[in-house]
Amino acid sequence: MTLLRLLLVVLALVPGLLWWQQQSSTALVWWLGCSIGWILVRARFSFTAPFRELIEERDPRGFRVISSLLVLLVLGSAALVLLAEPLGLSIKLSRAPITLSLVIGAFLFGIGMQAAGRCGSGTLASAARLDASFLVAITGLVVGVFSGSLHRPLWDQALPLRLPPIQLLDQWPVGLAVVVQLALLGLVLLTLNRVCDWNPDRAAGAAEASRHPRTFGPAVLALSLALLLLLVVSGEPWKVLWGLGLTGAHVARGLGWDPASSSFWASPARQSLLASPWQWLNHEAVVVDLAVIFGAVAASLWTTPSGSRARPSFRLTPDLLRTGLGGWLMGYGGFLAYGCNISSFVGGVMSFSLHAWVWLAAALAGSALWLRLVPRSSSKQSP
C-alpha cells in the first residue's frame, strides 16, 4: 500500500513538473485539478443527489451545502475582481445570453444527470469507481458535447428569441452586485424551503443523517478555495464541457471529420485548437478535466486496500445503457445551455451572471420529470 501511494504521488507531481518547464500556469492547473478530484471523492460531494432529495423527499439540506459553496465563491470572486488590477490578474468571468436553447439544454441536462446518476463534474469523479459505468458515462458525455457543438448554431437559428447576457457587475459596483447575488440565492433557498415544507423532525434514522455529514464544512471550504485558485491561474471559471468538447473534436478529426464543415468549429481560432494532439494536451480546459479524473482515481486507491476492492464489471446491462444515454443528454444539453452544473450554474453564479439561475430552474424541471417517470427503486445513487 505504501508503494502504491508513493506511485500516486509521483504520477501527480511528474506531469506538473513537465508542464512547468513550458508554462507554469498549466502545471498549477494540473495540481489544482488533482485536488478537486480528490475533494469530490473523499467528501462525496455531489450535485445529483441533492437535486434528487429536493424533488423526491422534499429535503433541501443537500442544496444548502451547494449554497454554502456558492456563497464562498461569490465572495471570493468579488474579492478577486477588486484585486485584479492591483495584483495584475487577468480574469474573464462567465456570461451567456438567456435563450430558449439554454432552457431546453439545461432541461435535457437535468434529465441526463438523473438518468446517469451523476452530473458533469460527478462523471469525472466517478472514475474512482474503476468500473465500466465511468467509461460509458464519459463516452456518452464526450459524444454529447461534440454533437451539441455541431447542432447549437442550428438551435440558435431555429429559436432566435434571446436576451443579451445580464451580468450584475455590468450594472452595479462590486459590493452592490454581491448583495444582489446573495439576495437572489437567499430567495431561491426560501422558495425551496417553502415548496419543500421540510421539517427536520421528519428526518428518519442515522443513515439519512449520514448523507449530510459535518465534514462537508471543510470540504466546501477546500473546494471553494481550489475553484477560486483555478480562476486566478486559468483566468476563467472551470469549464468542464469545453475540455470534453475539444477531446471529442480531436477524436472526430482523427476519424476523418473536417472541422471546416461545422459553422461552430470553422473559425480559425477553433481550428487552431485542433491542429495537433499537443494543442489538445496543453489546453488548460483539457488538463483540468484529466487532472480531476486522476485525482478521483488517486483518492479511491489511496484509501481502499487492493485486496478489498471489488473486481470491475464490464457487462452490458440496462443500467449501463441508461448511464450512456444520461451522459449523452448531459453533454448535448449542457453544450446548448453554455455549460453544465459547474460551468453554467456554479461558474455563472460566481460570475454574477443571471443565466445561472435560469439554468438551475430548467435543470430542476428536467430532473423532476425523470424522477417522476422512473420509479425510485431504479434511481441510481450519484458518486
mmCIF file of C-alpha atoms in Angstrom:
data_model
loop_
_atom_site.group_PDB
_atom_site.id
_atom_site.type_symbol
_atom_site.label_atom_id
_atom_site.label_comp_id
_atom_site.label_asym_id
_atom_site.label_seq_id
_atom_site.Cartn_x
_atom_site.Cartn_y
_atom_site.Cartn_z
ATOM 1 C CA MET A 1 0.000 0.000 0.000
ATOM 2 C CA THR A 2 2.887 2.348 0.783
ATOM 3 C CA LEU A 3 4.404 1.671 -2.641
ATOM 4 C CA LEU A 4 1.081 2.406 -4.345
ATOM 5 C CA ARG A 5 0.745 5.712 -2.520
ATOM 6 C CA LEU A 6 4.279 6.669 -3.472
ATOM 7 C CA LEU A 7 3.469 5.884 -7.104
ATOM 8 C CA LEU A 8 0.330 8.059 -6.939
ATOM 9 C CA VAL A 9 2.338 10.969 -5.558
ATOM 10 C CA VAL A 10 4.912 10.600 -8.337
ATOM 11 C CA LEU A 11 2.187 10.445 -11.003
ATOM 12 C CA ALA A 12 0.644 13.601 -9.574
ATOM 13 C CA LEU A 13 3.946 15.501 -9.456
ATOM 14 C CA VAL A 14 5.686 14.476 -12.684
ATOM 15 C CA PRO A 15 3.162 15.777 -15.267
ATOM 16 C CA GLY A 16 3.018 19.084 -13.424
ATOM 17 C CA LEU A 17 6.798 19.373 -13.407
ATOM 18 C CA LEU A 18 6.933 18.630 -17.138
ATOM 19 C CA TRP A 19 4.295 21.282 -17.872
ATOM 20 C CA TRP A 20 6.110 23.710 -15.564
ATOM 21 C CA GLN A 21 9.061 23.767 -17.953
ATOM 22 C CA GLN A 22 6.770 25.031 -20.732
ATOM 23 C CA GLN A 23 4.167 27.086 -18.862
ATOM 24 C CA SER A 24 3.833 27.269 -15.094
ATOM 25 C CA SER A 25 0.101 28.036 -15.206
ATOM 26 C CA THR A 26 -0.627 24.685 -16.895
ATOM 27 C CA ALA A 27 1.253 22.868 -14.135
ATOM 28 C CA LEU A 28 -0.742 24.704 -11.487
ATOM 29 C CA VAL A 29 -3.981 23.860 -13.301
ATOM 30 C CA TRP A 30 -2.973 20.173 -13.237
ATOM 31 C CA TRP A 31 -2.296 20.183 -9.496
ATOM 32 C CA LEU A 32 -5.480 22.136 -8.723
ATOM 33 C CA GLY A 33 -7.484 19.704 -10.851
ATOM 34 C CA CYS A 34 -5.973 16.780 -8.945
ATOM 35 C CA SER A 35 -7.023 18.400 -5.672
ATOM 36 C CA ILE A 36 -10.581 18.983 -6.959
ATOM 37 C CA GLY A 37 -10.924 15.329 -7.957
ATOM 38 C CA TRP A 38 -9.578 14.264 -4.580
ATOM 39 C CA ILE A 39 -12.024 16.511 -2.698
ATOM 40 C CA LEU A 40 -15.047 15.421 -4.731
ATOM 41 C CA VAL A 41 -14.369 11.761 -3.960
ATOM 42 C CA ARG A 42 -13.219 11.991 -0.352
ATOM 43 C CA ALA A 43 -16.077 14.296 0.645
ATOM 44 C CA ARG A 44 -18.599 12.522 -1.629
ATOM 45 C CA PHE A 45 -19.599 15.971 -2.808
ATOM 46 C CA SER A 46 -22.471 15.742 -5.260
ATOM 47 C CA PHE A 47 -24.986 17.804 -7.196
ATOM 48 C CA THR A 48 -27.174 14.955 -8.426
ATOM 49 C CA ALA A 49 -28.151 13.589 -5.009
ATOM 50 C CA PRO A 50 -29.216 16.997 -3.587
ATOM 51 C CA PHE A 51 -31.401 17.580 -6.658
ATOM 52 C CA ARG A 52 -32.964 14.143 -6.197
ATOM 53 C CA GLU A 53 -33.516 14.588 -2.458
ATOM 54 C CA LEU A 54 -35.020 18.006 -3.045
ATOM 55 C CA ILE A 55 -37.551 16.643 -5.547
ATOM 56 C CA GLU A 56 -38.322 13.186 -4.164
ATOM 57 C CA GLU A 57 -38.010 13.707 -0.415
ATOM 58 C CA ARG A 58 -38.525 17.476 -0.179
ATOM 59 C CA ASP A 59 -35.237 17.586 1.722
ATOM 60 C CA PRO A 60 -33.267 20.797 0.986
ATOM 61 C CA ARG A 61 -30.245 20.048 3.162
ATOM 62 C CA GLY A 62 -28.079 18.860 0.304
ATOM 63 C CA PHE A 63 -28.886 22.001 -1.662
ATOM 64 C CA ARG A 64 -27.912 24.066 1.370
ATOM 65 C CA VAL A 65 -24.444 22.521 1.132
ATOM 66 C CA ILE A 66 -24.265 23.617 -2.503
ATOM 67 C CA SER A 67 -25.500 27.068 -1.448
ATOM 68 C CA SER A 68 -22.727 27.418 1.118
ATOM 69 C CA LEU A 69 -20.237 26.706 -1.681
ATOM 70 C CA LEU A 70 -21.905 29.380 -3.820
ATOM 71 C CA VAL A 71 -21.692 31.958 -1.030
ATOM 72 C CA LEU A 72 -17.949 31.396 -0.653
ATOM 73 C CA LEU A 73 -17.426 31.556 -4.414
ATOM 74 C CA VAL A 74 -19.435 34.777 -4.802
ATOM 75 C CA LEU A 75 -17.466 36.461 -2.021
ATOM 76 C CA GLY A 76 -14.169 35.090 -3.317
ATOM 77 C CA SER A 77 -14.709 36.076 -6.955
ATOM 78 C CA ALA A 78 -15.823 39.555 -5.851
ATOM 79 C CA ALA A 79 -12.577 39.927 -3.908
ATOM 80 C CA LEU A 80 -10.590 38.793 -6.948
ATOM 81 C CA VAL A 81 -12.379 41.317 -9.159
ATOM 82 C CA LEU A 82 -11.412 44.079 -6.738
ATOM 83 C CA LEU A 83 -7.817 42.855 -6.524
ATOM 84 C CA ALA A 84 -7.392 42.104 -10.231
ATOM 85 C CA GLU A 85 -5.919 45.473 -11.176
ATOM 86 C CA PRO A 86 -3.622 45.914 -8.144
ATOM 87 C CA LEU A 87 -2.309 42.354 -8.484
ATOM 88 C CA GLY A 88 -2.200 42.346 -12.290
ATOM 89 C CA LEU A 89 -4.652 39.466 -12.600
ATOM 90 C CA SER A 90 -6.426 38.697 -15.853
ATOM 91 C CA ILE A 91 -9.880 37.379 -15.005
ATOM 92 C CA LYS A 92 -12.640 36.647 -17.507
ATOM 93 C CA LEU A 93 -15.900 35.816 -15.752
ATOM 94 C CA SER A 94 -18.585 33.737 -17.433
ATOM 95 C CA ARG A 95 -21.531 35.302 -19.195
ATOM 96 C CA ALA A 96 -24.157 33.897 -21.543
ATOM 97 C CA PRO A 97 -27.332 35.094 -23.217
ATOM 98 C CA ILE A 98 -30.660 33.880 -21.885
ATOM 99 C CA THR A 99 -32.132 31.884 -24.762
ATOM 100 C CA LEU A 100 -34.710 29.201 -25.382
ATOM 101 C CA SER A 101 -31.891 26.850 -26.343
ATOM 102 C CA LEU A 102 -30.332 27.446 -22.902
ATOM 103 C CA VAL A 103 -33.622 26.495 -21.224
ATOM 104 C CA ILE A 104 -34.039 23.388 -23.390
ATOM 105 C CA GLY A 105 -30.401 22.401 -22.914
ATOM 106 C CA ALA A 106 -30.491 22.750 -19.118
ATOM 107 C CA PHE A 107 -33.763 20.788 -19.065
ATOM 108 C CA LEU A 108 -32.103 17.957 -21.020
ATOM 109 C CA PHE A 109 -29.094 18.147 -18.704
ATOM 110 C CA GLY A 110 -31.383 17.721 -15.682
ATOM 111 C CA ILE A 111 -32.893 14.594 -17.238
ATOM 112 C CA GLY A 112 -29.445 13.275 -18.091
ATOM 113 C CA MET A 113 -27.919 13.805 -14.674
ATOM 114 C CA GLN A 114 -30.667 11.784 -13.001
ATOM 115 C CA ALA A 115 -30.596 9.096 -15.698
ATOM 116 C CA ALA A 116 -26.826 8.708 -15.385
ATOM 117 C CA GLY A 117 -26.800 9.156 -11.612
ATOM 118 C CA ARG A 118 -24.086 11.805 -11.831
ATOM 119 C CA CYS A 119 -23.524 15.358 -13.050
ATOM 120 C CA GLY A 120 -20.784 16.851 -15.242
ATOM 121 C CA SER A 121 -18.132 17.051 -12.541
ATOM 122 C CA GLY A 122 -19.556 13.878 -10.968
ATOM 123 C CA THR A 123 -18.891 11.991 -14.188
ATOM 124 C CA LEU A 124 -15.200 12.857 -13.961
ATOM 125 C CA ALA A 125 -15.139 11.989 -10.256
ATOM 126 C CA SER A 126 -16.881 8.653 -10.910
ATOM 127 C CA ALA A 127 -13.561 7.436 -12.341
ATOM 128 C CA ALA A 128 -12.938 6.493 -8.710
ATOM 129 C CA ARG A 129 -15.297 3.544 -9.166
ATOM 130 C CA LEU A 130 -12.852 1.887 -11.578
ATOM 131 C CA ASP A 131 -15.686 0.217 -13.477
ATOM 132 C CA ALA A 132 -17.492 0.336 -16.798
ATOM 133 C CA SER A 133 -20.042 2.922 -15.663
ATOM 134 C CA PHE A 134 -17.408 5.650 -15.775
ATOM 135 C CA LEU A 135 -16.253 4.657 -19.256
ATOM 136 C CA VAL A 136 -19.825 4.581 -20.563
ATOM 137 C CA ALA A 137 -20.762 7.874 -18.885
ATOM 138 C CA ILE A 138 -17.668 9.762 -20.045
ATOM 139 C CA THR A 139 -18.042 8.412 -23.577
ATOM 140 C CA GLY A 140 -21.678 9.493 -23.695
ATOM 141 C CA LEU A 141 -20.721 12.889 -22.307
ATOM 142 C CA VAL A 142 -17.946 13.457 -24.872
ATOM 143 C CA VAL A 143 -20.147 12.360 -27.789
ATOM 144 C CA GLY A 144 -22.995 14.512 -26.484
ATOM 145 C CA VAL A 145 -20.846 17.621 -26.140
ATOM 146 C CA PHE A 146 -19.396 17.186 -29.615
ATOM 147 C CA SER A 147 -22.793 16.623 -31.230
ATOM 148 C CA GLY A 148 -24.134 19.611 -29.303
ATOM 149 C CA SER A 149 -21.358 21.766 -30.731
ATOM 150 C CA LEU A 150 -22.430 20.769 -34.238
ATOM 151 C CA HIS A 151 -26.098 21.489 -33.595
ATOM 152 C CA ARG A 152 -26.122 24.586 -31.358
ATOM 153 C CA PRO A 153 -25.899 27.032 -34.303
ATOM 154 C CA LEU A 154 -29.000 25.319 -35.752
ATOM 155 C CA TRP A 155 -30.845 25.650 -32.449
ATOM 156 C CA ASP A 156 -29.915 29.318 -32.214
ATOM 157 C CA GLN A 157 -31.259 29.908 -35.726
ATOM 158 C CA ALA A 158 -34.467 27.988 -35.063
ATOM 159 C CA LEU A 159 -35.037 29.729 -31.691
ATOM 160 C CA PRO A 160 -33.812 33.295 -32.209
ATOM 161 C CA LEU A 161 -35.633 34.775 -29.207
ATOM 162 C CA ARG A 162 -33.000 35.793 -26.670
ATOM 163 C CA LEU A 163 -31.985 38.266 -24.021
ATOM 164 C CA PRO A 164 -28.408 39.570 -24.043
ATOM 165 C CA PRO A 165 -26.057 38.479 -21.253
ATOM 166 C CA ILE A 166 -27.041 40.097 -17.953
ATOM 167 C CA GLN A 167 -24.124 40.351 -15.561
ATOM 168 C CA LEU A 168 -24.648 42.225 -12.313
ATOM 169 C CA LEU A 169 -21.117 43.617 -12.377
ATOM 170 C CA ASP A 170 -22.016 45.440 -15.582
ATOM 171 C CA GLN A 171 -24.901 47.154 -13.814
ATOM 172 C CA TRP A 172 -23.652 47.928 -10.297
ATOM 173 C CA PRO A 173 -20.492 48.286 -8.177
ATOM 174 C CA VAL A 174 -19.000 45.068 -6.840
ATOM 175 C CA GLY A 175 -20.401 45.481 -3.337
ATOM 176 C CA LEU A 176 -23.963 46.000 -4.525
ATOM 177 C CA ALA A 177 -23.634 43.131 -7.029
ATOM 178 C CA VAL A 178 -22.600 40.823 -4.170
ATOM 179 C CA VAL A 179 -25.609 41.887 -2.097
ATOM 180 C CA VAL A 180 -27.996 41.311 -5.002
ATOM 181 C CA GLN A 181 -26.496 37.925 -5.907
ATOM 182 C CA LEU A 182 -26.613 36.689 -2.318
ATOM 183 C CA ALA A 183 -30.167 38.015 -2.030
ATOM 184 C CA LEU A 184 -31.122 36.004 -5.118
ATOM 185 C CA LEU A 185 -29.542 32.910 -3.577
ATOM 186 C CA GLY A 186 -31.443 33.562 -0.338
ATOM 187 C CA LEU A 187 -34.669 33.930 -2.293
ATOM 188 C CA VAL A 188 -34.037 30.577 -4.005
ATOM 189 C CA LEU A 189 -33.449 28.914 -0.627
ATOM 190 C CA LEU A 190 -36.573 30.458 0.910
ATOM 191 C CA THR A 191 -38.631 29.351 -2.064
ATOM 192 C CA LEU A 192 -37.299 25.815 -1.884
ATOM 193 C CA ASN A 193 -37.922 25.625 1.848
ATOM 194 C CA ARG A 194 -41.490 26.819 1.335
ATOM 195 C CA VAL A 195 -42.124 24.421 -1.536
ATOM 196 C CA CYS A 196 -40.489 21.515 0.280
ATOM 197 C CA ASP A 197 -42.206 22.275 3.587
ATOM 198 C CA TRP A 198 -39.340 20.348 5.113
ATOM 199 C CA ASN A 199 -39.412 19.516 8.807
ATOM 200 C CA PRO A 200 -36.202 18.219 10.396
ATOM 201 C CA ASP A 201 -38.332 16.115 12.747
ATOM 202 C CA ARG A 202 -39.388 14.048 9.734
ATOM 203 C CA ALA A 203 -35.786 13.035 9.010
ATOM 204 C CA ALA A 204 -35.539 9.391 9.988
ATOM 205 C CA GLY A 205 -32.565 7.360 11.088
ATOM 206 C CA ALA A 206 -28.825 7.773 11.214
ATOM 207 C CA ALA A 207 -28.449 6.543 7.644
ATOM 208 C CA GLU A 208 -30.246 9.580 6.278
ATOM 209 C CA ALA A 209 -28.343 11.948 8.579
ATOM 210 C CA SER A 210 -25.068 10.463 7.380
ATOM 211 C CA ARG A 211 -25.735 11.772 3.878
ATOM 212 C CA HIS A 212 -25.027 15.278 5.163
ATOM 213 C CA PRO A 213 -22.020 14.888 7.489
ATOM 214 C CA ARG A 214 -20.369 17.772 9.266
ATOM 215 C CA THR A 215 -17.245 17.093 7.234
ATOM 216 C CA PHE A 216 -18.947 18.950 4.398
ATOM 217 C CA GLY A 217 -17.793 22.180 6.085
ATOM 218 C CA PRO A 218 -14.071 21.626 5.455
ATOM 219 C CA ALA A 219 -14.837 20.051 2.084
ATOM 220 C CA VAL A 220 -16.850 23.066 0.918
ATOM 221 C CA LEU A 221 -14.102 25.415 2.093
ATOM 222 C CA ALA A 222 -11.400 23.372 0.340
ATOM 223 C CA LEU A 223 -13.420 23.047 -2.871
ATOM 224 C CA SER A 224 -14.216 26.758 -2.990
ATOM 225 C CA LEU A 225 -10.542 27.605 -2.469
ATOM 226 C CA ALA A 226 -9.492 25.231 -5.277
ATOM 227 C CA LEU A 227 -12.083 26.680 -7.677
ATOM 228 C CA LEU A 228 -11.054 30.253 -6.863
ATOM 229 C CA LEU A 229 -7.364 29.444 -7.326
ATOM 230 C CA LEU A 230 -8.264 27.824 -10.652
ATOM 231 C CA LEU A 231 -9.980 31.093 -11.608
ATOM 232 C CA VAL A 232 -6.802 33.005 -10.747
ATOM 233 C CA VAL A 233 -4.459 30.652 -12.597
ATOM 234 C CA SER A 234 -6.508 29.967 -15.730
ATOM 235 C CA GLY A 235 -8.245 33.351 -15.828
ATOM 236 C CA GLU A 236 -11.794 31.921 -16.028
ATOM 237 C CA PRO A 237 -14.095 29.544 -14.129
ATOM 238 C CA TRP A 238 -13.728 25.815 -14.680
ATOM 239 C CA LYS A 239 -15.350 24.763 -17.984
ATOM 240 C CA VAL A 240 -15.873 21.027 -17.676
ATOM 241 C CA LEU A 241 -17.610 20.520 -21.025
ATOM 242 C CA TRP A 242 -15.208 22.601 -23.097
ATOM 243 C CA GLY A 243 -12.340 20.246 -22.344
ATOM 244 C CA LEU A 244 -14.520 17.266 -23.240
ATOM 245 C CA GLY A 245 -15.721 19.011 -26.405
ATOM 246 C CA LEU A 246 -12.137 19.542 -27.559
ATOM 247 C CA THR A 247 -11.446 15.875 -26.869
ATOM 248 C CA GLY A 248 -14.440 14.804 -28.957
ATOM 249 C CA ALA A 249 -13.455 17.128 -31.795
ATOM 250 C CA HIS A 250 -9.898 15.770 -31.857
ATOM 251 C CA VAL A 251 -11.156 12.183 -31.960
ATOM 252 C CA ALA A 252 -13.649 13.054 -34.723
ATOM 253 C CA ARG A 253 -10.923 14.750 -36.757
ATOM 254 C CA GLY A 254 -8.752 11.677 -36.393
ATOM 255 C CA LEU A 255 -11.635 9.643 -37.816
ATOM 256 C CA GLY A 256 -11.866 11.876 -40.872
ATOM 257 C CA TRP A 257 -14.236 14.661 -39.844
ATOM 258 C CA ASP A 258 -13.448 18.080 -41.340
ATOM 259 C CA PRO A 259 -13.800 20.980 -38.827
ATOM 260 C CA ALA A 260 -14.443 23.359 -41.732
ATOM 261 C CA SER A 261 -17.778 21.579 -42.301
ATOM 262 C CA SER A 262 -19.101 22.907 -38.972
ATOM 263 C CA SER A 263 -20.101 26.533 -38.515
ATOM 264 C CA PHE A 264 -19.021 26.282 -34.862
ATOM 265 C CA TRP A 265 -15.574 24.780 -35.482
ATOM 266 C CA ALA A 266 -14.806 26.521 -38.774
ATOM 267 C CA SER A 267 -13.357 29.672 -37.212
ATOM 268 C CA PRO A 268 -9.540 29.950 -37.414
ATOM 269 C CA ALA A 269 -9.251 30.229 -33.629
ATOM 270 C CA ARG A 270 -11.114 26.961 -33.022
ATOM 271 C CA GLN A 271 -9.421 25.144 -35.882
ATOM 272 C CA SER A 272 -6.069 26.082 -34.374
ATOM 273 C CA LEU A 273 -7.099 24.226 -31.193
ATOM 274 C CA LEU A 274 -7.401 21.082 -33.305
ATOM 275 C CA ALA A 275 -4.094 21.489 -35.135
ATOM 276 C CA SER A 276 -2.260 18.726 -33.266
ATOM 277 C CA PRO A 277 -2.549 16.396 -30.253
ATOM 278 C CA TRP A 278 -0.159 18.689 -28.395
ATOM 279 C CA GLN A 279 -2.624 21.556 -28.778
ATOM 280 C CA TRP A 280 -5.205 19.318 -27.112
ATOM 281 C CA LEU A 281 -2.945 18.115 -24.320
ATOM 282 C CA ASN A 282 -1.727 21.608 -23.463
ATOM 283 C CA HIS A 283 -5.149 23.240 -23.363
ATOM 284 C CA GLU A 284 -5.969 24.096 -19.754
ATOM 285 C CA ALA A 285 -9.620 23.014 -20.024
ATOM 286 C CA VAL A 286 -8.428 19.547 -21.057
ATOM 287 C CA VAL A 287 -5.680 19.478 -18.427
ATOM 288 C CA VAL A 288 -8.019 20.203 -15.541
ATOM 289 C CA ASP A 289 -10.508 17.529 -16.673
ATOM 290 C CA LEU A 290 -7.732 14.930 -16.913
ATOM 291 C CA ALA A 291 -6.418 16.047 -13.530
ATOM 292 C CA VAL A 292 -9.831 15.683 -11.862
ATOM 293 C CA ILE A 293 -10.086 12.134 -13.229
ATOM 294 C CA PHE A 294 -6.610 11.306 -11.908
ATOM 295 C CA GLY A 295 -7.326 12.926 -8.536
ATOM 296 C CA ALA A 296 -10.541 10.905 -8.199
ATOM 297 C CA VAL A 297 -8.780 7.627 -9.011
ATOM 298 C CA ALA A 298 -5.940 8.510 -6.636
ATOM 299 C CA ALA A 299 -8.394 9.259 -3.814
ATOM 300 C CA SER A 300 -10.024 5.867 -4.298
ATOM 301 C CA LEU A 301 -6.780 3.894 -4.480
ATOM 302 C CA TRP A 302 -5.243 5.813 -1.585
ATOM 303 C CA THR A 303 -7.921 4.786 0.907
ATOM 304 C CA THR A 304 -9.011 1.351 -0.350
ATOM 305 C CA PRO A 305 -6.635 -1.610 0.056
ATOM 306 C CA SER A 306 -6.214 -3.562 -3.170
ATOM 307 C CA GLY A 307 -7.481 -6.760 -1.592
ATOM 308 C CA SER A 308 -10.819 -5.211 -0.616
ATOM 309 C CA ARG A 309 -11.604 -3.593 -3.963
ATOM 310 C CA ALA A 310 -14.406 -5.236 -5.908
ATOM 311 C CA ARG A 311 -13.488 -6.640 -9.298
ATOM 312 C CA PRO A 312 -14.733 -4.251 -12.018
ATOM 313 C CA SER A 313 -17.710 -5.468 -14.029
ATOM 314 C CA PHE A 314 -17.892 -4.682 -17.735
ATOM 315 C CA ARG A 315 -21.126 -6.481 -18.621
ATOM 316 C CA LEU A 316 -23.621 -4.561 -20.722
ATOM 317 C CA THR A 317 -26.674 -4.000 -18.516
ATOM 318 C CA PRO A 318 -29.760 -1.760 -18.628
ATOM 319 C CA ASP A 319 -28.084 0.449 -16.020
ATOM 320 C CA LEU A 320 -25.089 0.933 -18.302
ATOM 321 C CA LEU A 321 -27.320 1.780 -21.261
ATOM 322 C CA ARG A 322 -29.158 4.331 -19.135
ATOM 323 C CA THR A 323 -25.863 5.745 -17.932
ATOM 324 C CA GLY A 324 -24.669 6.198 -21.514
ATOM 325 C CA LEU A 325 -27.942 7.857 -22.516
ATOM 326 C CA GLY A 326 -27.755 10.125 -19.478
ATOM 327 C CA GLY A 327 -24.184 11.059 -20.328
ATOM 328 C CA TRP A 328 -25.183 11.925 -23.893
ATOM 329 C CA LEU A 329 -28.125 14.057 -22.710
ATOM 330 C CA MET A 330 -25.869 15.889 -20.266
ATOM 331 C CA GLY A 331 -23.276 16.580 -22.948
ATOM 332 C CA TYR A 332 -25.734 17.617 -25.642
ATOM 333 C CA GLY A 333 -27.958 19.647 -23.320
ATOM 334 C CA GLY A 334 -25.005 21.138 -21.491
ATOM 335 C CA PHE A 335 -23.498 22.499 -24.682
ATOM 336 C CA LEU A 336 -26.824 24.063 -25.670
ATOM 337 C CA ALA A 337 -27.005 25.572 -22.169
ATOM 338 C CA TYR A 338 -23.467 27.046 -22.262
ATOM 339 C CA GLY A 339 -22.230 24.563 -19.711
ATOM 340 C CA CYS A 340 -23.037 22.001 -17.047
ATOM 341 C CA ASN A 341 -23.717 22.243 -13.315
ATOM 342 C CA ILE A 342 -20.186 23.576 -12.828
ATOM 343 C CA SER A 343 -19.540 25.847 -15.792
ATOM 344 C CA SER A 344 -23.045 27.248 -16.350
ATOM 345 C CA PHE A 345 -24.538 27.112 -12.851
ATOM 346 C CA VAL A 346 -21.673 27.400 -10.354
ATOM 347 C CA GLY A 347 -19.470 29.368 -12.762
ATOM 348 C CA GLY A 348 -22.409 31.593 -13.684
ATOM 349 C CA VAL A 349 -23.294 32.349 -10.068
ATOM 350 C CA MET A 350 -19.721 33.196 -9.130
ATOM 351 C CA SER A 351 -19.577 35.371 -12.269
ATOM 352 C CA PHE A 352 -22.739 37.283 -11.255
ATOM 353 C CA SER A 353 -24.479 36.209 -14.470
ATOM 354 C CA LEU A 354 -28.260 35.780 -14.308
ATOM 355 C CA HIS A 355 -28.255 32.942 -16.833
ATOM 356 C CA ALA A 356 -27.124 30.660 -13.982
ATOM 357 C CA TRP A 357 -30.486 30.966 -12.215
ATOM 358 C CA VAL A 358 -32.361 30.197 -15.427
ATOM 359 C CA TRP A 359 -30.126 27.136 -15.844
ATOM 360 C CA LEU A 360 -30.958 25.985 -12.296
ATOM 361 C CA ALA A 361 -34.732 26.276 -12.790
ATOM 362 C CA ALA A 362 -34.644 24.359 -16.087
ATOM 363 C CA ALA A 363 -32.300 21.644 -14.743
ATOM 364 C CA LEU A 364 -34.522 21.113 -11.691
ATOM 365 C CA ALA A 365 -37.521 20.767 -14.006
ATOM 366 C CA GLY A 366 -35.693 18.176 -16.127
ATOM 367 C CA SER A 367 -34.620 16.258 -13.016
ATOM 368 C CA ALA A 368 -38.193 16.292 -11.725
ATOM 369 C CA LEU A 369 -39.527 14.914 -14.998
ATOM 370 C CA TRP A 370 -37.120 11.969 -14.978
ATOM 371 C CA LEU A 371 -37.756 11.202 -11.305
ATOM 372 C CA ARG A 372 -41.496 11.244 -11.925
ATOM 373 C CA LEU A 373 -41.212 8.880 -14.882
ATOM 374 C CA VAL A 374 -38.717 6.423 -13.387
ATOM 375 C CA PRO A 375 -39.563 4.510 -10.178
ATOM 376 C CA ARG A 376 -37.450 5.402 -7.193
ATOM 377 C CA SER A 377 -36.220 1.827 -6.892
ATOM 378 C CA SER A 378 -34.434 2.187 -10.247
ATOM 379 C CA SER A 379 -32.875 5.567 -9.489
ATOM 380 C CA LYS A 380 -29.134 5.213 -9.074
ATOM 381 C CA GLN A 381 -27.051 6.819 -6.407
ATOM 382 C CA SER A 382 -24.679 9.514 -7.582
ATOM 383 C CA PRO A 383 -20.942 9.150 -6.972
#
